[in-house]
Coordinates of C-alpha atoms and ligand atoms in Angstrom, one line a residue:
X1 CA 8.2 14.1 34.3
X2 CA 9.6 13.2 30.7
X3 CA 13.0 11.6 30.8
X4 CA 15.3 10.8 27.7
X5 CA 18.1 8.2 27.6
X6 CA 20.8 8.6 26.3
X7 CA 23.8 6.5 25.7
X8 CA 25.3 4.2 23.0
X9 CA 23.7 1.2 21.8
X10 CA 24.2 -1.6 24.3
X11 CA 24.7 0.7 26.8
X12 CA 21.6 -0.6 28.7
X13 CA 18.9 2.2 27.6
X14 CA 16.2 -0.5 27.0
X15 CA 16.8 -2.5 29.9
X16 CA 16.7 0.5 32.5
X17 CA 13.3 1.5 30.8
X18 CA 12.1 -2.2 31.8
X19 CA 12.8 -1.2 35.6
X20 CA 11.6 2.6 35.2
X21 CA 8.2 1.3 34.0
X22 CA 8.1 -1.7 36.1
X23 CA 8.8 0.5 39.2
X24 CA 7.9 3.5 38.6
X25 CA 4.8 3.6 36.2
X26 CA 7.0 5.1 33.4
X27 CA 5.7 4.1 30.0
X28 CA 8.8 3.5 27.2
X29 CA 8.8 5.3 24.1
X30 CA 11.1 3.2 22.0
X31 CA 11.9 4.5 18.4
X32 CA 13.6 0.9 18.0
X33 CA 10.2 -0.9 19.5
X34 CA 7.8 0.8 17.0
X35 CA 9.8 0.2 14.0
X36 CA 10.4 -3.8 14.6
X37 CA 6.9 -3.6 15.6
X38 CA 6.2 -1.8 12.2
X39 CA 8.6 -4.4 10.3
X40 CA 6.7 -7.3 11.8
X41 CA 3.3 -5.8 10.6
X42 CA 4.5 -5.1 7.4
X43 CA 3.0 -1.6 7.2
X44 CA 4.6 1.5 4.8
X45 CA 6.2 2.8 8.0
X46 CA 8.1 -0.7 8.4
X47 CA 9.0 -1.4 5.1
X48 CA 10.6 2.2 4.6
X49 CA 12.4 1.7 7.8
X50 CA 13.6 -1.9 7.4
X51 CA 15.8 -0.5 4.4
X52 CA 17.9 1.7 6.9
X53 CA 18.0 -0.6 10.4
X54 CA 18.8 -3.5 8.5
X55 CA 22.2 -2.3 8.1
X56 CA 22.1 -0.4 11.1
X57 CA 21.9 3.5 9.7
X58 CA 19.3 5.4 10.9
X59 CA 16.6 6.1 10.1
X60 CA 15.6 9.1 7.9
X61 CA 14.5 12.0 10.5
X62 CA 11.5 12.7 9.0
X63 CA 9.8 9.1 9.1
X64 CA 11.7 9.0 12.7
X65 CA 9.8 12.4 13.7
X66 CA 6.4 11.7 12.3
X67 CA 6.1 8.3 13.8
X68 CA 6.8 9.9 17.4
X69 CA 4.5 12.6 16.4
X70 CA 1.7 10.6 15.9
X71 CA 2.7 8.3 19.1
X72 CA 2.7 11.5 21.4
X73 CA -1.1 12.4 21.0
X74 CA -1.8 9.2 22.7
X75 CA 0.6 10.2 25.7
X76 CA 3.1 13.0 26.4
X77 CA 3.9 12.7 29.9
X78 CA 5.7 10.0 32.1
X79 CA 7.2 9.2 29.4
X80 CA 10.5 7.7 28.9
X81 CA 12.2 7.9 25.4
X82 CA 14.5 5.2 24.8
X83 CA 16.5 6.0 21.3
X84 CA 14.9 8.8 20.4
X85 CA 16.2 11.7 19.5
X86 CA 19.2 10.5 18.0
X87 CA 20.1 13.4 15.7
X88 CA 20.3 17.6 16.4
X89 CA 16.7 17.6 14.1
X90 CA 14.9 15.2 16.4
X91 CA 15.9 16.7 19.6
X92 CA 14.5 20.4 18.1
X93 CA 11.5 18.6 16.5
X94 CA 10.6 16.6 19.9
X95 CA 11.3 20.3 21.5
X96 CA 8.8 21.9 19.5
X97 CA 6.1 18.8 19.4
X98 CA 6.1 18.7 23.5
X99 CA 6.2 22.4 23.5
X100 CA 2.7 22.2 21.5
X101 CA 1.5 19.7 23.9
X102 CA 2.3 21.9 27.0
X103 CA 5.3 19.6 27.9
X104 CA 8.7 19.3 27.9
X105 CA 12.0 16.9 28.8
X106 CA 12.5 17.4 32.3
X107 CA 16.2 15.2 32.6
X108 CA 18.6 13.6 30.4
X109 CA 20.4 10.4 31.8
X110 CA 23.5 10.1 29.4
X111 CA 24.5 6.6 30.5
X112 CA 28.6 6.7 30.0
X113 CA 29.9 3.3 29.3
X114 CA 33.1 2.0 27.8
X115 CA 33.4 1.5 24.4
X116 CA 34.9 -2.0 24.4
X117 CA 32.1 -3.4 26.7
X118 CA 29.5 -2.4 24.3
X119 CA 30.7 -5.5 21.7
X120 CA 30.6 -7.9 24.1
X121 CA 26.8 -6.9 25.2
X122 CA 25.5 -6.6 22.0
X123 CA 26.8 -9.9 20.0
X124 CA 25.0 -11.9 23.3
X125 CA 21.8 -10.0 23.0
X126 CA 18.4 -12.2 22.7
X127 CA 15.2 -10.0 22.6
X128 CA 12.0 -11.8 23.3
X129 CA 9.5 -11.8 20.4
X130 CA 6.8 -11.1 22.3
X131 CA 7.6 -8.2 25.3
X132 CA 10.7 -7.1 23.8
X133 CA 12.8 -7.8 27.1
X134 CA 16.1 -8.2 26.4
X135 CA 18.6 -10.9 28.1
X136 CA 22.4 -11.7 27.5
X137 CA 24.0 -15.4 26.4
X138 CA 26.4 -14.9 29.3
X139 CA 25.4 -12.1 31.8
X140 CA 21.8 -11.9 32.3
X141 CA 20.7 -16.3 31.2
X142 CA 16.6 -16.7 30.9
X143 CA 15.8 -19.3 33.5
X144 CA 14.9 -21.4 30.6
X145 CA 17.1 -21.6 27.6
X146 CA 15.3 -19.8 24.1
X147 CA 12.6 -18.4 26.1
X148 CA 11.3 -15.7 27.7
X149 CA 10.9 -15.5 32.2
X150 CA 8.2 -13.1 31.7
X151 CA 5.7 -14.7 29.1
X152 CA 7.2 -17.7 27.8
X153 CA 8.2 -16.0 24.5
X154 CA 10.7 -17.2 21.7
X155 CA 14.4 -15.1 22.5
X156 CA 15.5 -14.1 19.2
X157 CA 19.0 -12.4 18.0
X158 CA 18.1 -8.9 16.3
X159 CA 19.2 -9.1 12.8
X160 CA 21.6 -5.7 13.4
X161 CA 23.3 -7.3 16.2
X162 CA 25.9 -8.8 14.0
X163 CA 29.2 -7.2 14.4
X164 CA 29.4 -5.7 10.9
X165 CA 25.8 -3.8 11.4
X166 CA 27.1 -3.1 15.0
X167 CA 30.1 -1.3 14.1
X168 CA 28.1 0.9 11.6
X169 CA 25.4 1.5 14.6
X170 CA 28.5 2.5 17.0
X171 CA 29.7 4.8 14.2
X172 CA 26.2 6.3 14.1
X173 CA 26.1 6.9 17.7
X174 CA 29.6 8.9 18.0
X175 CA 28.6 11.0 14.7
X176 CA 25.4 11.9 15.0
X177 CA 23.9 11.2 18.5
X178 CA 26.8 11.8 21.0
X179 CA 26.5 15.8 20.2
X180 CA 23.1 15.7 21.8
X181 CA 25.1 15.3 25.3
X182 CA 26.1 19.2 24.8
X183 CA 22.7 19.9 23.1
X184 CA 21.2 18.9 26.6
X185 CA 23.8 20.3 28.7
X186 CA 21.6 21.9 31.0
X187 CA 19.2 18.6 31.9
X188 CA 22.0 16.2 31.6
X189 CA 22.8 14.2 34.3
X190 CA 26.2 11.4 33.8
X191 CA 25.7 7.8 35.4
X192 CA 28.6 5.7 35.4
X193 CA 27.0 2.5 33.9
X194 CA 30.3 0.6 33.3
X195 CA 30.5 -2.7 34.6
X196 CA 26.8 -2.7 37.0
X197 CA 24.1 -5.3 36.9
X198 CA 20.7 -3.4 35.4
X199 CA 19.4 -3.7 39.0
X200 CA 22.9 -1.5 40.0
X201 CA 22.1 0.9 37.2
X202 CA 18.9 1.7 37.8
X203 CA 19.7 2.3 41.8
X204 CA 22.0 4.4 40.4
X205 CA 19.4 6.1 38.2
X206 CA 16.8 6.2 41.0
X207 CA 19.3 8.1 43.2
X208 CA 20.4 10.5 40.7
X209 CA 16.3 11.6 39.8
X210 CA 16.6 11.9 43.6
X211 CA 13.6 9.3 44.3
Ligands
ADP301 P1 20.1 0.3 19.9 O1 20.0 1.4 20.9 O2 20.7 -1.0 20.4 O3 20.7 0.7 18.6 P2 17.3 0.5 19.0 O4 16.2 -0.5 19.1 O5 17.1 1.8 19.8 O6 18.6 -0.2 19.4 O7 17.5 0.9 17.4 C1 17.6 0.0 16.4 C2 17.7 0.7 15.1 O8 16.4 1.3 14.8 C3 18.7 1.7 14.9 O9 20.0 1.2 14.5 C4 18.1 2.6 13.8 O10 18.2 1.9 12.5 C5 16.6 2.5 14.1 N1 16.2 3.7 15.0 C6 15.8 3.6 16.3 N2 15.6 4.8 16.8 C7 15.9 5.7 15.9 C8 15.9 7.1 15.8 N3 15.5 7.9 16.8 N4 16.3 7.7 14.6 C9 16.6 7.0 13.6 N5 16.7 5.6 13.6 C10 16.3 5.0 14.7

């Protein structure tokens, strides 16, 4: 089964993929991951894409779509896609790349949140540098300040989770991503994941995909 997430940023997309993959041998396809991952390596890929996420636009589709392109001949099933697609060209060009691969998106979990929670959750953000598990200043503390419970990484701040890159990210969302909800109206399944823990929202989850 190939499940996409969608839902605004902050909305807790990556942090229910953490669970589905911890619990459920899902593996995460995050368009977000592979680009910081690019940035850090410094490749053409990263460099290209820096220019865009670095003031939180998006990036170009065709960069977007290539890089998941080349990602799906390693795996195309189990799969959960975590920010990608966000745009009416991805969701046709992931169509027509599973399609080739004899697979397809089986469900769509739109995670509906409210807008003015999404500030708060993003501005208290820390990623870990190393796993890419993310943890909140106030609502989900690492046991040990600065570092990460899993692997001892450094927690870093993402440098688009500043409210001025955040507000152009939320903008990006409603313009551009949030018509996928009727694109998908046939697999889409709502969860209410308003004011609920991650280990609430992915029992949630779990009972929707009826597991
Ligand atoms: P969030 O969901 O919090 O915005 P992500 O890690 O998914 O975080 O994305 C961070 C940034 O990476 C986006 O603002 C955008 O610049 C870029 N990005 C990620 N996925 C895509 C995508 N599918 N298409 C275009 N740009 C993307």
């Amino acid at each position: 089964m190939n499940i996409i997430l969608l839902g605004a940023p902050g909305s807790g997309k990556g942090t229910l993929s953490e669970f589905l993959c911890e619990k459920d041998n899902f593996t995460q396809l995050s368009t977000g991951d592979l680009f910081r991952e690019n940035i850090s390596n410094k490749t053409d890929l990263g460099i290209e894409a820096q220019k865009y996420m670095n003031d939180g636009n998006l990036v170009p589709d065709s960069v977007t779509n290539s890089m998941v392109e080349n990602y799906l001949k390693t795996r195309s099933s189990e799969l959960i896609f975590d920010g990608y697609p966000r745009t009416d060209d991805q969701a046709k060009s992931l169509d027509i790349m599973l399609k080739n691969l004899n697979n397809q998106i089986d469900k769509v979990i739109y995670l509906e949140i409210n807008q003015d929670v999404l500030l708060g959750r993003l501005t208290g953000r820390m990623i870990c540098k190393i796993c890419k598990r993310s943890y909140h200043k106030i609502n989900r503390k690492p046991l040990k300040e600065g570092i990460c419970d899993f692997d001892g990484g450094q927690l870093i701040t993402r440098p688009d989770d500043q409210e001025n890159k955040i507000k152009t990210r939320l903008e990006a969302y409603h313009t551009q991503t949030a018509p996928l909800i009727e694109f998908y109206k046939s697999k889409i399944i709502k969860v209410d994941a308003d004011k609920c823990s991650p280990e609430e929202l992915y029992n949630r989850v779990k009972k929707v995909l009826g597991s």
